[in-house]
Amino acid sequence: GWKDVISTTIINFNNEKMQITWPARELFSSENVSFSYTFDEGKNKVWKPCPIYLLDKDYNSGCLFKTEGPTLAISIRSSNGSEELFSKTLKSDFYIKPNRPENVTFFWKADTVTVSCNKPERAVKCLTLELQYKSKFDKDWQSRTSKCCSVGEQGFDPRKCYSFRVRLKRLVPYCNVVNYSSDWAAETFWMNGTLLDSCGDDIKSHSNTVTVLSCLLAVLLVMLILLILLCKWQRLRKSVMPAIPDPKYVFADLFNDHNGNFQEWIDKTDHEMVQTKLEYEEPECIIEEESHQEDEKNCDKQEPQEKIFSFSRAAENNNPKAAQIACLMPTSNTIASFAGFQILMNDDMYVML
């Protein structure tokens, strides 16, 4: 009954090595079976023991040996070889798994990519070349298959980075009874005909560029906001706290030429005046008919209360120090007004207000 239930896996690696495996732990858990094979045909077969066993937890679960012909016969026996548990005869050429492609080259022209590899020495007509590719925006691989040993595809975006991989496949059922393909060749990364180490570099560089630009824009925006706030603050400060004029600049010659000596400065200014007009304003005297002569004398003896000095327009225009001065001179004190400042003169004392 064992001959009908044993399931084996047969692989012929590029018609060079054979690998036969079976479920040892499930079928032969009580003993360690032996394996033998032969490529001879006819009655006079020479059986060869397995040179290399494949183990599954100390159980013989497979055998690896050299391919020596197109027809293979295998036999699985008990541990001592007295009882045959399984046997089979097969065509080894129908179980070929090709080697991975060699010397893979990429040719770019506009949006078309052509991939080619070296032709195998055997059974080229039974092979096809499969190309798979995807960009960083694709979730799944895109596939394209052509006859060995060249395949082309169109529609590639030169701005995108693509991952490529290729493998050889055996035609089923014309050449193989099992759909075997080679292992994938080394995965490569390309962008507009340029070989890259990985597409992660392209993503990283793009991410870095976006980060730098974002930081620059943020800095410029912050500087603009600070400049606007500064201008508004200057306006607010001027409206709330207007600037107080410094007399040092209004009376530059007073502080520079006379070291703040107001008496010396005012004396020099008096000599430079173009025209001085002294006006006396006599107080009105109202003499009533019933008033006495003594009141008249008192009224006549009354001295002028104010002395007003004014400068002509010529002095105002030609001499900036003498823009306009009005001197109010009562009996005991004198008040002078000059360029927005008031000067109180009392006897020998001068006070600038």
XYZ file of C-alpha atoms in Angstrom:
353
model
C 0.000 0.000 0.000
C 2.965 2.340 0.456
C 3.623 2.550 -3.275
C 0.286 4.264 -3.899
C 0.359 6.900 -1.128
C 3.938 8.215 -1.127
C 4.184 11.725 -2.581
C 7.588 12.757 -3.897
C 8.975 16.059 -5.125
C 11.368 15.801 -8.078
C 13.607 18.633 -9.237
C 16.256 18.482 -11.939
C 18.516 21.508 -11.408
C 19.426 22.664 -14.914
C 19.851 19.010 -15.940
C 22.895 18.793 -13.681
C 21.664 17.585 -10.279
C 18.608 15.668 -9.155
C 16.797 16.222 -5.870
C 14.119 13.775 -4.672
C 12.257 14.493 -1.387
C 9.452 12.717 0.485
C 7.483 13.291 3.768
C 9.571 11.030 5.991
C 8.210 12.064 9.407
C 4.610 11.601 8.298
C 5.051 8.288 6.469
C 8.072 6.627 8.051
C 8.127 7.845 11.633
C 9.061 4.396 12.984
C 12.163 3.829 10.873
C 14.755 5.581 8.721
C 14.244 4.526 5.106
C 16.962 4.158 2.442
C 17.008 5.461 -1.137
C 18.561 4.137 -4.380
C 18.398 5.223 -8.033
C 19.523 4.287 -11.553
C 19.639 5.872 -15.013
C 20.032 2.534 -16.748
C 17.288 1.166 -18.942
C 16.301 -2.466 -19.515
C 16.523 -5.435 -17.216
C 20.169 -5.103 -16.231
C 19.890 -2.030 -14.001
C 22.584 -1.063 -11.605
C 21.107 0.584 -8.519
C 23.191 3.192 -6.749
C 22.765 4.188 -3.110
C 22.028 7.799 -2.284
C 25.324 9.738 -1.997
C 23.865 12.684 -0.039
C 20.797 12.396 2.178
C 18.601 15.341 3.105
C 17.505 15.144 6.749
C 14.402 16.248 8.607
C 15.163 15.967 12.335
C 17.440 12.936 11.883
C 15.061 11.283 9.407
C 16.098 10.687 5.785
C 13.691 12.883 3.860
C 15.466 13.286 0.494
C 18.405 12.522 -1.734
C 20.694 14.684 -3.872
C 22.672 13.106 -6.754
C 24.087 13.851 -10.196
C 21.918 13.789 -13.321
C 23.250 11.092 -15.652
C 20.555 10.565 -18.271
C 17.006 11.322 -19.481
C 15.348 8.317 -17.802
C 15.425 7.898 -13.996
C 14.238 5.076 -11.780
C 14.049 5.534 -7.993
C 13.358 3.151 -5.120
C 12.629 3.747 -1.422
C 13.265 0.749 0.850
C 13.175 -0.120 4.510
C 16.139 0.681 6.686
C 17.835 -2.664 6.093
C 16.920 -2.644 2.362
C 14.921 -5.863 2.515
C 11.552 -4.358 1.634
C 10.736 -1.893 -1.181
C 8.296 0.756 0.032
C 8.098 2.950 -3.089
C 9.419 2.909 -6.704
C 8.940 5.112 -9.757
C 10.335 5.626 -13.286
C 10.296 9.090 -14.860
C 11.775 11.371 -17.516
C 14.261 13.620 -15.783
C 14.039 16.206 -18.632
C 10.445 17.003 -17.632
C 11.464 18.193 -14.155
C 14.129 20.727 -15.077
C 14.473 23.899 -13.043
C 16.716 26.362 -14.936
C 19.519 28.358 -13.376
C 19.064 32.063 -12.773
C 19.879 34.389 -15.706
C 23.509 35.375 -16.191
C 24.978 38.676 -17.366
C 21.695 40.593 -17.272
C 21.878 43.907 -19.158
C 19.469 46.846 -19.370
C 19.074 49.101 -22.383
C 17.111 52.354 -22.073
C 15.710 54.328 -24.975
C 13.175 57.067 -24.192
C 10.445 55.302 -22.171
C 11.363 51.770 -23.347
C 13.503 49.313 -21.401
C 14.963 46.174 -22.957
C 16.412 43.482 -20.699
C 18.518 40.613 -21.994
C 20.740 37.824 -20.620
C 23.078 35.114 -21.855
C 21.496 32.159 -23.625
C 21.748 28.844 -21.761
C 23.649 26.048 -23.419
C 20.673 23.655 -23.463
C 17.014 23.735 -24.356
C 16.755 27.422 -25.211
C 13.446 26.840 -27.003
C 11.904 25.604 -23.757
C 12.757 28.799 -21.858
C 11.114 32.186 -21.502
C 12.487 35.302 -19.830
C 10.214 36.980 -17.272
C 10.738 40.610 -16.288
C 9.153 42.121 -13.189
C 9.349 45.770 -12.167
C 7.724 48.278 -9.856
C 8.240 51.865 -8.779
C 7.991 53.289 -5.287
C 4.384 54.194 -6.098
C 3.405 50.590 -6.996
C 2.301 48.062 -4.410
C 2.666 44.958 -6.606
C 5.151 43.817 -9.199
C 4.314 44.329 -12.867
C 5.246 41.343 -15.072
C 6.270 40.928 -18.701
C 7.316 37.627 -20.364
C 9.029 37.031 -23.688
C 11.077 34.389 -25.481
C 14.548 33.757 -24.209
C 16.573 35.742 -23.876
C 15.326 39.315 -24.277
C 12.255 41.182 -23.082
C 11.183 44.799 -23.558
C 8.582 47.055 -21.997
C 7.362 50.599 -22.650
C 5.836 53.367 -20.570
C 8.586 53.982 -18.018
C 8.638 57.426 -16.393
C 12.184 58.857 -16.397
C 11.400 60.759 -13.177
C 10.662 57.567 -11.226
C 12.993 55.002 -9.714
C 12.193 51.385 -10.652
C 13.160 48.022 -9.173
C 13.852 45.266 -11.734
C 14.275 41.516 -11.451
C 14.334 38.735 -14.071
C 14.167 34.942 -14.146
C 13.929 32.053 -16.624
C 10.868 29.826 -16.865
C 10.299 26.398 -18.459
C 7.395 25.999 -20.842
C 4.530 23.793 -19.599
C 3.391 21.257 -20.757
C 5.643 21.075 -23.832
C 8.919 20.870 -21.948
C 7.998 20.328 -18.276
C 5.285 18.545 -16.371
C 5.903 20.908 -13.453
C 5.948 24.705 -13.769
C 9.490 25.362 -12.628
C 11.200 28.752 -12.788
C 14.714 29.785 -11.923
C 15.593 31.844 -8.888
C 15.389 35.588 -9.385
C 18.509 37.360 -10.555
C 19.849 40.075 -8.292
C 17.376 42.946 -7.974
C 18.601 46.210 -9.507
C 17.398 49.799 -9.254
C 17.266 52.180 -12.198
C 16.141 55.734 -12.851
C 16.187 57.190 -16.360
C 18.900 54.784 -17.477
C 21.081 55.323 -14.381
C 21.880 52.452 -12.030
C 21.251 53.293 -8.367
C 22.104 51.537 -5.135
C 18.447 51.584 -4.106
C 15.262 53.493 -4.690
C 15.375 54.461 -1.029
C 18.177 56.904 -1.933
C 15.861 58.635 -4.383
C 13.086 58.824 -1.796
C 15.521 60.105 0.814
C 16.952 62.788 -1.470
C 13.443 63.902 -2.442
C 12.427 63.956 1.209
C 15.527 65.976 2.133
C 14.809 68.498 -0.611
C 11.234 68.941 0.568
C 12.427 69.313 4.168
C 15.006 71.979 3.296
C 12.526 73.966 1.203
C 9.918 73.742 3.951
C 12.416 75.022 6.536
C 13.451 77.931 4.314
C 9.849 78.916 3.706
C 9.120 78.707 7.437
C 12.123 80.920 8.266
C 11.124 83.503 5.642
C 7.557 83.520 6.931
C 8.708 84.043 10.529
C 11.025 86.889 9.475
C 8.189 88.551 7.543
C 5.863 88.296 10.533
C 8.518 89.753 12.866
C 9.157 92.621 10.441
C 5.439 93.453 10.279
C 5.156 93.330 14.068
C 8.224 95.570 14.421
C 6.779 98.182 12.060
C 3.476 98.145 13.892
C 5.272 98.453 17.239
C 7.239 101.478 16.011
C 4.016 103.170 14.894
C 2.300 102.349 18.167
C 5.213 103.659 20.202
C 5.317 106.908 18.221
C 1.562 107.427 18.678
C 1.606 106.621 22.409
C 4.977 108.117 23.329
C 5.954 110.801 20.793
C 9.636 111.623 20.578
C 10.835 114.575 22.729
C 13.097 116.932 20.773
C 16.601 117.198 22.120
C 17.645 120.864 22.661
C 21.196 119.792 21.833
C 20.229 119.644 18.147
C 17.885 122.652 18.155
C 20.487 124.888 19.876
C 23.550 123.226 18.414
C 25.685 126.379 18.620
C 24.615 126.966 22.244
C 26.085 123.614 23.334
C 28.911 123.291 20.796
C 30.235 126.859 20.595
C 29.360 128.174 24.073
C 29.338 124.944 26.134
C 25.817 125.646 27.331
C 26.629 129.238 28.527
C 23.289 130.815 27.848
C 24.383 134.399 28.717
C 27.263 134.304 26.250
C 25.073 132.734 23.577
C 22.207 135.271 24.018
C 24.643 138.191 23.924
C 26.107 136.962 20.652
C 22.640 136.450 19.271
C 21.677 140.019 20.152
C 24.590 141.351 18.070
C 23.599 139.251 15.074
C 20.018 140.414 14.983
C 19.135 142.248 11.817
C 16.454 144.410 13.250
C 15.083 144.824 16.687
C 11.932 146.616 17.298
C 11.076 147.686 20.743
C 7.503 148.332 21.404
C 6.096 149.739 24.515
C 2.606 149.179 25.387
C 1.335 151.956 27.546
C -1.392 151.006 29.889
C -4.682 152.681 29.400
C -5.430 155.418 31.910
C -9.027 156.208 32.477
C -9.440 159.595 34.047
C -12.731 160.201 35.537
C -14.003 163.627 35.913
C -14.132 163.267 39.628
C -10.540 161.911 39.891
C -7.945 163.962 41.604
C -4.689 165.239 40.196
C -2.855 162.838 42.415
C -4.432 159.903 40.564
C -3.291 161.452 37.275
C 0.249 161.658 38.513
C 0.147 158.115 39.689
C -1.166 157.025 36.312
C 1.511 159.084 34.502
C 4.223 157.676 36.696
C 3.184 154.098 36.022
C 5.981 152.308 34.167
C 5.328 149.990 31.265
C 4.493 146.462 32.423
C 5.721 144.559 29.404
C 8.453 144.920 26.867
C 7.932 143.004 23.714
C 10.854 142.329 21.429
C 10.219 140.880 18.016
C 12.544 140.140 15.154
C 11.965 140.896 11.558
C 11.248 138.244 8.951
C 14.706 138.800 7.453
C 16.340 137.713 10.695
C 13.905 134.829 10.889
C 14.866 133.539 7.447
C 18.608 134.253 7.532
C 19.504 133.276 11.067
C 18.068 129.941 12.325
C 18.862 130.963 15.892
C 16.632 133.965 15.600
C 13.579 132.273 14.122
C 11.231 134.193 16.337
C 11.815 135.560 19.856
C 9.202 137.247 21.959
C 10.475 138.736 25.181
C 7.958 139.607 27.771
C 9.584 141.893 30.287
C 7.608 142.688 33.406
C 8.959 144.971 36.042
C 10.900 142.348 37.946
C 11.353 139.468 35.504
C 11.622 138.802 31.788
C 10.304 135.867 29.773
C 11.833 135.078 26.376
C 10.343 132.601 23.919
C 12.687 131.056 21.328
C 12.120 128.154 18.940
C 9.437 126.580 21.091
C 11.362 127.055 24.378
C 10.619 129.576 27.125
C 13.411 131.359 29.001
C 12.720 132.980 32.364
C 15.094 135.799 33.282
C 14.973 137.043 36.848
C 17.658 139.626 37.658
C 20.898 137.801 36.848
C 19.415 134.283 36.626
C 18.370 132.588 33.386
C 16.203 129.498 33.373
C 15.323 127.622 30.145
C 11.876 125.969 30.235
